[in-house]
């Protein structure tokens, strides 16, 4: 493996770069300085809100690209590189469908903030970690924003209780089980793979020059665009199946371990995972 060819590193956030306490390690920020010195582009790609990603990576926010809302929006500082929003009619139809599903909390993920039903006040404590900018509405249909995706939360399992009710939408929309409790509905092209391909084309970077880390189903498309694709030890089986390599878990500095090898150009032990 010749890591000297790598020009771009892309990593998911939750379950990947962030530990189980949703923290970025100080170790990563030290490694990032070395990446920058080596002119390696860093991309944070998450299902999180743009503002939430910025909060997590604030010290380096002006030196990286941010792929937010599962790829629906990509920004370089304040410059928008990709925006794949849902149209109004689709949103209204989806809200009617979601309202028929028991025990779920829908969130309209807007370009400027997230929108929740005003009767979800108790639920806001759970989502503050992921949505730092949000508004409570008595009627979700009264939003005034570009909506990038609809995130739906179930307290037990999104894959078991939400996905069967919406999987018929997959021909026209992107339907993604993005976490144990989350499922996302978005434009067909609003996924991390579409966003990453746009970035690769814009910066003239090939899959052979791309390194990607992920742990869940919303990472599958972007993992497929990198020769150096890594599944975390804590990854969903679908991710483990598609990734070319493995690394340690998010609580064992799995991303940092590989990036240290990238910086030192020593990859002899990577296949041990």
PDB file of C-alpha atoms in Angstrom:
ATOM      1  CA  UNK A   1       0.000   0.000   0.000  1.00  0.00           C
ATOM      2  CA  UNK A   2       1.451   3.359  -1.063  1.00  0.00           C
ATOM      3  CA  UNK A   3      -0.027   6.005   1.231  1.00  0.00           C
ATOM      4  CA  UNK A   4       2.138   8.708  -0.345  1.00  0.00           C
ATOM      5  CA  UNK A   5      -0.537   9.078  -3.038  1.00  0.00           C
ATOM      6  CA  UNK A   6      -3.256  10.230  -0.618  1.00  0.00           C
ATOM      7  CA  UNK A   7      -4.469  13.776  -1.308  1.00  0.00           C
ATOM      8  CA  UNK A   8      -7.755  13.730   0.623  1.00  0.00           C
ATOM      9  CA  UNK A   9      -9.046  12.243   3.888  1.00  0.00           C
ATOM     10  CA  UNK A  10     -12.797  11.990   4.455  1.00  0.00           C
ATOM     11  CA  UNK A  11     -14.318  10.874   7.723  1.00  0.00           C
ATOM     12  CA  UNK A  12     -17.776  10.417   9.148  1.00  0.00           C
ATOM     13  CA  UNK A  13     -18.359  11.964  12.567  1.00  0.00           C
ATOM     14  CA  UNK A  14     -20.588   9.944  14.955  1.00  0.00           C
ATOM     15  CA  UNK A  15     -19.252   6.446  15.555  1.00  0.00           C
ATOM     16  CA  UNK A  16     -16.124   7.289  13.571  1.00  0.00           C
ATOM     17  CA  UNK A  17     -14.140  10.435  14.386  1.00  0.00           C
ATOM     18  CA  UNK A  18     -16.218  11.167  17.499  1.00  0.00           C
ATOM     19  CA  UNK A  19     -15.963   8.838  20.480  1.00  0.00           C
ATOM     20  CA  UNK A  20     -18.982   7.472  22.346  1.00  0.00           C
ATOM     21  CA  UNK A  21     -19.191  10.732  24.290  1.00  0.00           C
ATOM     22  CA  UNK A  22     -19.460  12.645  20.994  1.00  0.00           C
ATOM     23  CA  UNK A  23     -16.028  14.218  21.487  1.00  0.00           C
ATOM     24  CA  UNK A  24     -13.147  14.825  19.077  1.00  0.00           C
ATOM     25  CA  UNK A  25      -9.861  13.807  20.638  1.00  0.00           C
ATOM     26  CA  UNK A  26      -7.053  16.386  21.128  1.00  0.00           C
ATOM     27  CA  UNK A  27      -4.915  13.817  19.354  1.00  0.00           C
ATOM     28  CA  UNK A  28      -6.840  14.382  16.134  1.00  0.00           C
ATOM     29  CA  UNK A  29      -6.230  18.140  16.093  1.00  0.00           C
ATOM     30  CA  UNK A  30      -2.482  17.545  16.408  1.00  0.00           C
ATOM     31  CA  UNK A  31      -2.624  15.072  13.523  1.00  0.00           C
ATOM     32  CA  UNK A  32      -4.653  17.528  11.446  1.00  0.00           C
ATOM     33  CA  UNK A  33      -1.778  20.040  11.575  1.00  0.00           C
ATOM     34  CA  UNK A  34       0.422  17.415   9.939  1.00  0.00           C
ATOM     35  CA  UNK A  35      -2.201  16.692   7.293  1.00  0.00           C
ATOM     36  CA  UNK A  36      -2.353  20.386   6.467  1.00  0.00           C
ATOM     37  CA  UNK A  37       1.444  20.612   6.285  1.00  0.00           C
ATOM     38  CA  UNK A  38       1.352  17.745   3.793  1.00  0.00           C
ATOM     39  CA  UNK A  39      -1.340  19.498   1.700  1.00  0.00           C
ATOM     40  CA  UNK A  40      -3.862  16.726   2.378  1.00  0.00           C
ATOM     41  CA  UNK A  41      -7.427  17.991   2.127  1.00  0.00           C
ATOM     42  CA  UNK A  42      -9.650  17.065   5.083  1.00  0.00           C
ATOM     43  CA  UNK A  43     -13.400  16.547   4.718  1.00  0.00           C
ATOM     44  CA  UNK A  44     -15.849  16.000   7.592  1.00  0.00           C
ATOM     45  CA  UNK A  45     -18.892  14.146   6.228  1.00  0.00           C
ATOM     46  CA  UNK A  46     -21.844  13.655   8.539  1.00  0.00           C
ATOM     47  CA  UNK A  47     -25.575  13.315   8.853  1.00  0.00           C
ATOM     48  CA  UNK A  48     -25.302  16.116  11.391  1.00  0.00           C
ATOM     49  CA  UNK A  49     -26.397  19.687  10.878  1.00  0.00           C
ATOM     50  CA  UNK A  50     -23.725  21.997   9.412  1.00  0.00           C
ATOM     51  CA  UNK A  51     -23.650  24.144  12.566  1.00  0.00           C
ATOM     52  CA  UNK A  52     -23.168  21.054  14.744  1.00  0.00           C
ATOM     53  CA  UNK A  53     -20.170  19.889  12.699  1.00  0.00           C
ATOM     54  CA  UNK A  54     -18.645  23.361  12.915  1.00  0.00           C
ATOM     55  CA  UNK A  55     -19.046  23.281  16.709  1.00  0.00           C
ATOM     56  CA  UNK A  56     -17.209  19.953  16.926  1.00  0.00           C
ATOM     57  CA  UNK A  57     -14.363  21.050  14.643  1.00  0.00           C
ATOM     58  CA  UNK A  58     -14.326  24.751  15.440  1.00  0.00           C
ATOM     59  CA  UNK A  59     -10.525  25.178  15.706  1.00  0.00           C
ATOM     60  CA  UNK A  60     -10.094  23.978  12.105  1.00  0.00           C
ATOM     61  CA  UNK A  61     -13.435  24.977  10.562  1.00  0.00           C
ATOM     62  CA  UNK A  62     -11.855  27.380   8.057  1.00  0.00           C
ATOM     63  CA  UNK A  63      -9.305  24.808   6.873  1.00  0.00           C
ATOM     64  CA  UNK A  64     -11.651  21.947   5.958  1.00  0.00           C
ATOM     65  CA  UNK A  65     -14.614  21.042   3.784  1.00  0.00           C
ATOM     66  CA  UNK A  66     -17.856  20.167   5.540  1.00  0.00           C
ATOM     67  CA  UNK A  67     -20.377  17.702   4.120  1.00  0.00           C
ATOM     68  CA  UNK A  68     -23.525  18.042   6.236  1.00  0.00           C
ATOM     69  CA  UNK A  69     -26.998  16.466   6.319  1.00  0.00           C
ATOM     70  CA  UNK A  70     -25.704  13.255   4.697  1.00  0.00           C
ATOM     71  CA  UNK A  71     -24.357  15.103   1.686  1.00  0.00           C
ATOM     72  CA  UNK A  72     -27.277  17.413   0.980  1.00  0.00           C
ATOM     73  CA  UNK A  73     -24.997  20.405   1.491  1.00  0.00           C
ATOM     74  CA  UNK A  74     -21.242  20.918   1.143  1.00  0.00           C
ATOM     75  CA  UNK A  75     -19.474  24.073   2.268  1.00  0.00           C
ATOM     76  CA  UNK A  76     -15.955  25.475   2.116  1.00  0.00           C
ATOM     77  CA  UNK A  77     -16.081  28.151   4.810  1.00  0.00           C
ATOM     78  CA  UNK A  78     -19.199  30.074   3.768  1.00  0.00           C
ATOM     79  CA  UNK A  79     -19.013  29.054   0.105  1.00  0.00           C
ATOM     80  CA  UNK A  80     -21.660  26.522  -0.900  1.00  0.00           C
ATOM     81  CA  UNK A  81     -20.311  23.789  -3.186  1.00  0.00           C
ATOM     82  CA  UNK A  82     -23.343  21.462  -3.183  1.00  0.00           C
ATOM     83  CA  UNK A  83     -26.992  22.028  -2.264  1.00  0.00           C
ATOM     84  CA  UNK A  84     -29.537  19.259  -2.942  1.00  0.00           C
ATOM     85  CA  UNK A  85     -32.723  20.324  -1.207  1.00  0.00           C
ATOM     86  CA  UNK A  86     -36.168  18.715  -1.202  1.00  0.00           C
ATOM     87  CA  UNK A  87     -39.049  20.440  -3.003  1.00  0.00           C
ATOM     88  CA  UNK A  88     -42.083  21.698  -1.093  1.00  0.00           C
ATOM     89  CA  UNK A  89     -44.586  19.185  -2.490  1.00  0.00           C
ATOM     90  CA  UNK A  90     -42.361  16.252  -1.602  1.00  0.00           C
ATOM     91  CA  UNK A  91     -41.894  17.563   1.928  1.00  0.00           C
ATOM     92  CA  UNK A  92     -45.643  17.899   2.500  1.00  0.00           C
ATOM     93  CA  UNK A  93     -46.272  14.355   1.217  1.00  0.00           C
ATOM     94  CA  UNK A  94     -43.530  12.956   3.436  1.00  0.00           C
ATOM     95  CA  UNK A  95     -44.860  14.718   6.513  1.00  0.00           C
ATOM     96  CA  UNK A  96     -48.280  13.150   5.961  1.00  0.00           C
ATOM     97  CA  UNK A  97     -46.670   9.717   5.693  1.00  0.00           C
ATOM     98  CA  UNK A  98     -44.428  10.177   8.734  1.00  0.00           C
ATOM     99  CA  UNK A  99     -47.358  11.364  10.842  1.00  0.00           C
ATOM    100  CA  UNK A 100     -48.914   7.909  10.369  1.00  0.00           C
ATOM    101  CA  UNK A 101     -45.922   6.144  11.957  1.00  0.00           C
ATOM    102  CA  UNK A 102     -46.223   5.522  15.686  1.00  0.00           C
ATOM    103  CA  UNK A 103     -43.711   6.712  18.277  1.00  0.00           C
ATOM    104  CA  UNK A 104     -41.466   8.755  16.014  1.00  0.00           C
ATOM    105  CA  UNK A 105     -40.145  12.307  16.061  1.00  0.00           C
ATOM    106  CA  UNK A 106     -39.662  13.967  12.655  1.00  0.00           C
ATOM    107  CA  UNK A 107     -37.179  16.806  12.197  1.00  0.00           C
ATOM    108  CA  UNK A 108     -37.104  19.086   9.158  1.00  0.00           C
ATOM    109  CA  UNK A 109     -33.417  19.723   8.588  1.00  0.00           C
ATOM    110  CA  UNK A 110     -33.193  23.172   7.057  1.00  0.00           C
ATOM    111  CA  UNK A 111     -30.280  25.041   5.597  1.00  0.00           C
ATOM    112  CA  UNK A 112     -30.400  27.550   8.444  1.00  0.00           C
ATOM    113  CA  UNK A 113     -31.841  25.524  11.322  1.00  0.00           C
ATOM    114  CA  UNK A 114     -33.797  22.389  12.214  1.00  0.00           C
ATOM    115  CA  UNK A 115     -37.560  22.426  12.828  1.00  0.00           C
ATOM    116  CA  UNK A 116     -39.459  20.268  15.311  1.00  0.00           C
ATOM    117  CA  UNK A 117     -43.048  20.125  16.454  1.00  0.00           C
ATOM    118  CA  UNK A 118     -43.682  22.296  19.505  1.00  0.00           C
ATOM    119  CA  UNK A 119     -45.073  19.263  21.349  1.00  0.00           C
ATOM    120  CA  UNK A 120     -41.589  17.701  21.076  1.00  0.00           C
ATOM    121  CA  UNK A 121     -40.160  19.896  23.816  1.00  0.00           C
ATOM    122  CA  UNK A 122     -38.951  16.908  25.890  1.00  0.00           C
ATOM    123  CA  UNK A 123     -37.318  15.422  22.799  1.00  0.00           C
ATOM    124  CA  UNK A 124     -35.184  18.518  22.254  1.00  0.00           C
ATOM    125  CA  UNK A 125     -32.886  17.432  25.076  1.00  0.00           C
ATOM    126  CA  UNK A 126     -31.973  14.367  23.024  1.00  0.00           C
ATOM    127  CA  UNK A 127     -31.292  16.239  19.796  1.00  0.00           C
ATOM    128  CA  UNK A 128     -29.265  19.175  21.134  1.00  0.00           C
ATOM    129  CA  UNK A 129     -26.144  17.083  20.597  1.00  0.00           C
ATOM    130  CA  UNK A 130     -26.865  16.915  16.844  1.00  0.00           C
ATOM    131  CA  UNK A 131     -28.769  20.144  16.190  1.00  0.00           C
ATOM    132  CA  UNK A 132     -27.314  23.256  17.760  1.00  0.00           C
ATOM    133  CA  UNK A 133     -29.691  25.538  15.861  1.00  0.00           C
ATOM    134  CA  UNK A 134     -33.385  24.646  15.913  1.00  0.00           C
ATOM    135  CA  UNK A 135     -36.901  26.043  16.203  1.00  0.00           C
ATOM    136  CA  UNK A 136     -40.135  24.608  17.576  1.00  0.00           C
ATOM    137  CA  UNK A 137     -43.208  24.969  15.348  1.00  0.00           C
ATOM    138  CA  UNK A 138     -46.851  24.231  16.155  1.00  0.00           C
ATOM    139  CA  UNK A 139     -47.184  22.991  12.569  1.00  0.00           C
ATOM    140  CA  UNK A 140     -44.132  21.686  10.687  1.00  0.00           C
ATOM    141  CA  UNK A 141     -45.716  22.707   7.389  1.00  0.00           C
ATOM    142  CA  UNK A 142     -45.231  26.349   8.376  1.00  0.00           C
ATOM    143  CA  UNK A 143     -41.421  26.192   8.043  1.00  0.00           C
ATOM    144  CA  UNK A 144     -39.646  28.920   6.078  1.00  0.00           C
ATOM    145  CA  UNK A 145     -36.327  27.550   4.876  1.00  0.00           C
ATOM    146  CA  UNK A 146     -34.653  25.269   2.345  1.00  0.00           C
ATOM    147  CA  UNK A 147     -35.152  21.725   3.663  1.00  0.00           C
ATOM    148  CA  UNK A 148     -32.184  19.444   3.037  1.00  0.00           C
ATOM    149  CA  UNK A 149     -33.605  16.275   4.586  1.00  0.00           C
ATOM    150  CA  UNK A 150     -36.188  14.896   6.986  1.00  0.00           C
ATOM    151  CA  UNK A 151     -34.638  13.033   9.916  1.00  0.00           C
ATOM    152  CA  UNK A 152     -36.878  10.643  11.847  1.00  0.00           C
ATOM    153  CA  UNK A 153     -36.085   9.365  15.339  1.00  0.00           C
ATOM    154  CA  UNK A 154     -37.311   6.175  17.023  1.00  0.00           C
ATOM    155  CA  UNK A 155     -36.247   5.441  20.594  1.00  0.00           C
ATOM    156  CA  UNK A 156     -35.566   1.743  19.921  1.00  0.00           C
ATOM    157  CA  UNK A 157     -34.687   0.977  16.298  1.00  0.00           C
ATOM    158  CA  UNK A 158     -35.090   3.008  13.132  1.00  0.00           C
ATOM    159  CA  UNK A 159     -34.232  -0.048  11.019  1.00  0.00           C
ATOM    160  CA  UNK A 160     -36.993  -2.138  12.597  1.00  0.00           C
ATOM    161  CA  UNK A 161     -39.781   0.372  13.187  1.00  0.00           C
ATOM    162  CA  UNK A 162     -39.351   3.147  10.589  1.00  0.00           C
ATOM    163  CA  UNK A 163     -37.647   1.625   7.548  1.00  0.00           C
ATOM    164  CA  UNK A 164     -40.419  -0.902   6.693  1.00  0.00           C
ATOM    165  CA  UNK A 165     -42.904   2.004   6.526  1.00  0.00           C
ATOM    166  CA  UNK A 166     -40.829   4.098   4.111  1.00  0.00           C
ATOM    167  CA  UNK A 167     -38.739   1.658   2.066  1.00  0.00           C
ATOM    168  CA  UNK A 168     -41.229   1.933  -0.827  1.00  0.00           C
ATOM    169  CA  UNK A 169     -39.914   5.489  -1.326  1.00  0.00           C
ATOM    170  CA  UNK A 170     -36.466   4.278  -2.392  1.00  0.00           C
ATOM    171  CA  UNK A 171     -37.168   4.532  -6.123  1.00  0.00           C
ATOM    172  CA  UNK A 172     -37.650   8.288  -5.887  1.00  0.00           C
ATOM    173  CA  UNK A 173     -35.777   9.341  -2.749  1.00  0.00           C
ATOM    174  CA  UNK A 174     -32.717   8.504  -0.719  1.00  0.00           C
ATOM    175  CA  UNK A 175     -33.850   6.476   2.297  1.00  0.00           C
ATOM    176  CA  UNK A 176     -31.050   5.931   4.790  1.00  0.00           C
ATOM    177  CA  UNK A 177     -30.890   4.173   8.139  1.00  0.00           C
ATOM    178  CA  UNK A 178     -28.196   6.484   9.461  1.00  0.00           C
ATOM    179  CA  UNK A 179     -27.972   5.235  13.045  1.00  0.00           C
ATOM    180  CA  UNK A 180     -29.543   2.968  15.630  1.00  0.00           C
ATOM    181  CA  UNK A 181     -32.318   5.492  16.224  1.00  0.00           C
ATOM    182  CA  UNK A 182     -32.276   7.559  13.039  1.00  0.00           C
ATOM    183  CA  UNK A 183     -33.593   7.305   9.502  1.00  0.00           C
ATOM    184  CA  UNK A 184     -33.183  10.057   6.906  1.00  0.00           C
ATOM    185  CA  UNK A 185     -35.316  10.930   3.882  1.00  0.00           C
ATOM    186  CA  UNK A 186     -33.767  13.197   1.280  1.00  0.00           C
ATOM    187  CA  UNK A 187     -33.371  13.970  -2.420  1.00  0.00           C
ATOM    188  CA  UNK A 188     -32.147  11.029  -4.502  1.00  0.00           C
ATOM    189  CA  UNK A 189     -28.763  12.725  -4.928  1.00  0.00           C
ATOM    190  CA  UNK A 190     -28.467  13.909  -1.329  1.00  0.00           C
ATOM    191  CA  UNK A 191     -25.977  11.377  -0.046  1.00  0.00           C
ATOM    192  CA  UNK A 192     -22.331  11.382   0.926  1.00  0.00           C
ATOM    193  CA  UNK A 193     -21.266   9.597  -2.252  1.00  0.00           C
ATOM    194  CA  UNK A 194     -22.781  12.261  -4.513  1.00  0.00           C
ATOM    195  CA  UNK A 195     -21.150  14.983  -2.419  1.00  0.00           C
ATOM    196  CA  UNK A 196     -17.758  13.272  -2.371  1.00  0.00           C
ATOM    197  CA  UNK A 197     -17.792  12.743  -6.163  1.00  0.00           C
ATOM    198  CA  UNK A 198     -18.442  16.478  -6.602  1.00  0.00           C
ATOM    199  CA  UNK A 199     -15.485  17.241  -4.341  1.00  0.00           C
ATOM    200  CA  UNK A 200     -13.211  14.759  -6.150  1.00  0.00           C
ATOM    201  CA  UNK A 201     -14.112  16.322  -9.493  1.00  0.00           C
ATOM    202  CA  UNK A 202     -13.705  19.879  -8.207  1.00  0.00           C
ATOM    203  CA  UNK A 203     -10.261  19.224  -6.710  1.00  0.00           C
ATOM    204  CA  UNK A 204      -9.170  16.699  -9.342  1.00  0.00           C
ATOM    205  CA  UNK A 205      -8.647  13.927  -6.793  1.00  0.00           C
ATOM    206  CA  UNK A 206      -9.135  10.276  -7.786  1.00  0.00           C
ATOM    207  CA  UNK A 207     -10.390   7.320  -5.696  1.00  0.00           C
ATOM    208  CA  UNK A 208      -6.764   6.126  -5.595  1.00  0.00           C
ATOM    209  CA  UNK A 209      -5.885   9.390  -3.848  1.00  0.00           C
ATOM    210  CA  UNK A 210      -8.806   9.281  -1.402  1.00  0.00           C
ATOM    211  CA  UNK A 211      -9.013   7.808   2.107  1.00  0.00           C
ATOM    212  CA  UNK A 212     -12.466   7.406   3.723  1.00  0.00           C
ATOM    213  CA  UNK A 213     -13.609   6.281   7.196  1.00  0.00           C
ATOM    214  CA  UNK A 214     -17.162   5.253   8.115  1.00  0.00           C
ATOM    215  CA  UNK A 215     -19.311   3.167  10.423  1.00  0.00           C
ATOM    216  CA  UNK A 216     -22.943   3.202   9.232  1.00  0.00           C
ATOM    217  CA  UNK A 217     -25.160   2.759   6.171  1.00  0.00           C
ATOM    218  CA  UNK A 218     -25.123   6.440   5.265  1.00  0.00           C
ATOM    219  CA  UNK A 219     -21.371   6.040   4.635  1.00  0.00           C
ATOM    220  CA  UNK A 220     -21.654   3.265   2.036  1.00  0.00           C
ATOM    221  CA  UNK A 221     -21.685   5.428  -1.101  1.00  0.00           C
ATOM    222  CA  UNK A 222     -18.646   7.469  -0.094  1.00  0.00           C
ATOM    223  CA  UNK A 223     -16.680   4.387   0.980  1.00  0.00           C
ATOM    224  CA  UNK A 224     -17.196   3.026  -2.529  1.00  0.00           C
ATOM    225  CA  UNK A 225     -15.417   6.090  -3.963  1.00  0.00           C
ATOM    226  CA  UNK A 226     -12.101   5.479  -2.174  1.00  0.00           C
ATOM    227  CA  UNK A 227      -9.460   2.827  -2.732  1.00  0.00           C
ATOM    228  CA  UNK A 228      -8.467   3.379   0.888  1.00  0.00           C
ATOM    229  CA  UNK A 229     -11.842   2.790   2.537  1.00  0.00           C
ATOM    230  CA  UNK A 230     -11.873   1.913   6.245  1.00  0.00           C
ATOM    231  CA  UNK A 231     -14.626   0.381   8.376  1.00  0.00           C
ATOM    232  CA  UNK A 232     -14.484   1.079  12.088  1.00  0.00           C
ATOM    233  CA  UNK A 233     -14.406  -1.939  14.424  1.00  0.00           C
ATOM    234  CA  UNK A 234     -17.820  -0.771  15.657  1.00  0.00           C
ATOM    235  CA  UNK A 235     -19.238  -0.509  12.118  1.00  0.00           C
ATOM    236  CA  UNK A 236     -22.536  -1.869  10.803  1.00  0.00           C
ATOM    237  CA  UNK A 237     -22.015  -5.215   8.981  1.00  0.00           C
ATOM    238  CA  UNK A 238     -22.883  -3.554   5.652  1.00  0.00           C
ATOM    239  CA  UNK A 239     -19.979  -1.154   6.102  1.00  0.00           C
ATOM    240  CA  UNK A 240     -17.555  -3.895   7.073  1.00  0.00           C
ATOM    241  CA  UNK A 241     -18.566  -5.817   3.953  1.00  0.00           C
ATOM    242  CA  UNK A 242     -17.883  -2.968   1.515  1.00  0.00           C
ATOM    243  CA  UNK A 243     -14.776  -1.360   3.039  1.00  0.00           C
ATOM    244  CA  UNK A 244     -11.372  -2.442   1.769  1.00  0.00           C
ATOM    245  CA  UNK A 245      -9.710  -2.145   5.178  1.00  0.00           C
ATOM    246  CA  UNK A 246     -10.509  -2.185   8.903  1.00  0.00           C
ATOM    247  CA  UNK A 247      -9.394  -0.076  11.821  1.00  0.00           C
ATOM    248  CA  UNK A 248      -9.987   0.090  15.562  1.00  0.00           C
ATOM    249  CA  UNK A 249     -13.219   1.450  17.060  1.00  0.00           C
ATOM    250  CA  UNK A 250     -14.086   5.109  17.513  1.00  0.00           C
ATOM    251  CA  UNK A 251     -13.279   4.761  21.229  1.00  0.00           C
ATOM    252  CA  UNK A 252      -9.859   3.310  20.391  1.00  0.00           C
ATOM    253  CA  UNK A 253      -8.768   6.155  18.082  1.00  0.00           C
ATOM    254  CA  UNK A 254      -9.402   4.109  14.942  1.00  0.00           C
ATOM    255  CA  UNK A 255      -9.204   7.128  12.611  1.00  0.00           C
ATOM    256  CA  UNK A 256      -6.159   8.606  14.318  1.00  0.00           C
ATOM    257  CA  UNK A 257      -4.276   5.290  14.197  1.00  0.00           C
ATOM    258  CA  UNK A 258      -4.516   5.191  10.422  1.00  0.00           C
ATOM    259  CA  UNK A 259      -3.810   8.898   9.961  1.00  0.00           C
ATOM    260  CA  UNK A 260      -0.608   8.510  11.977  1.00  0.00           C
ATOM    261  CA  UNK A 261       0.448   5.863   9.485  1.00  0.00           C
ATOM    262  CA  UNK A 262      -0.530   8.152   6.616  1.00  0.00           C
ATOM    263  CA  UNK A 263       1.674  10.921   7.969  1.00  0.00           C
ATOM    264  CA  UNK A 264       4.598   8.572   8.579  1.00  0.00           C
ATOM    265  CA  UNK A 265       4.026   6.801   5.228  1.00  0.00           C
ATOM    266  CA  UNK A 266       4.187   3.494   7.099  1.00  0.00           C
ATOM    267  CA  UNK A 267       1.246   1.198   6.305  1.00  0.00           C
ATOM    268  CA  UNK A 268       2.795  -2.197   6.954  1.00  0.00           C
ATOM    269  CA  UNK A 269       0.491  -3.033   9.859  1.00  0.00           C
ATOM    270  CA  UNK A 270      -2.858  -1.748   8.530  1.00  0.00           C
ATOM    271  CA  UNK A 271      -4.035  -5.119   7.257  1.00  0.00           C
ATOM    272  CA  UNK A 272      -3.724  -6.527  10.777  1.00  0.00           C
ATOM    273  CA  UNK A 273      -7.156  -5.066  11.599  1.00  0.00           C
TER     274      UNK A 273
END
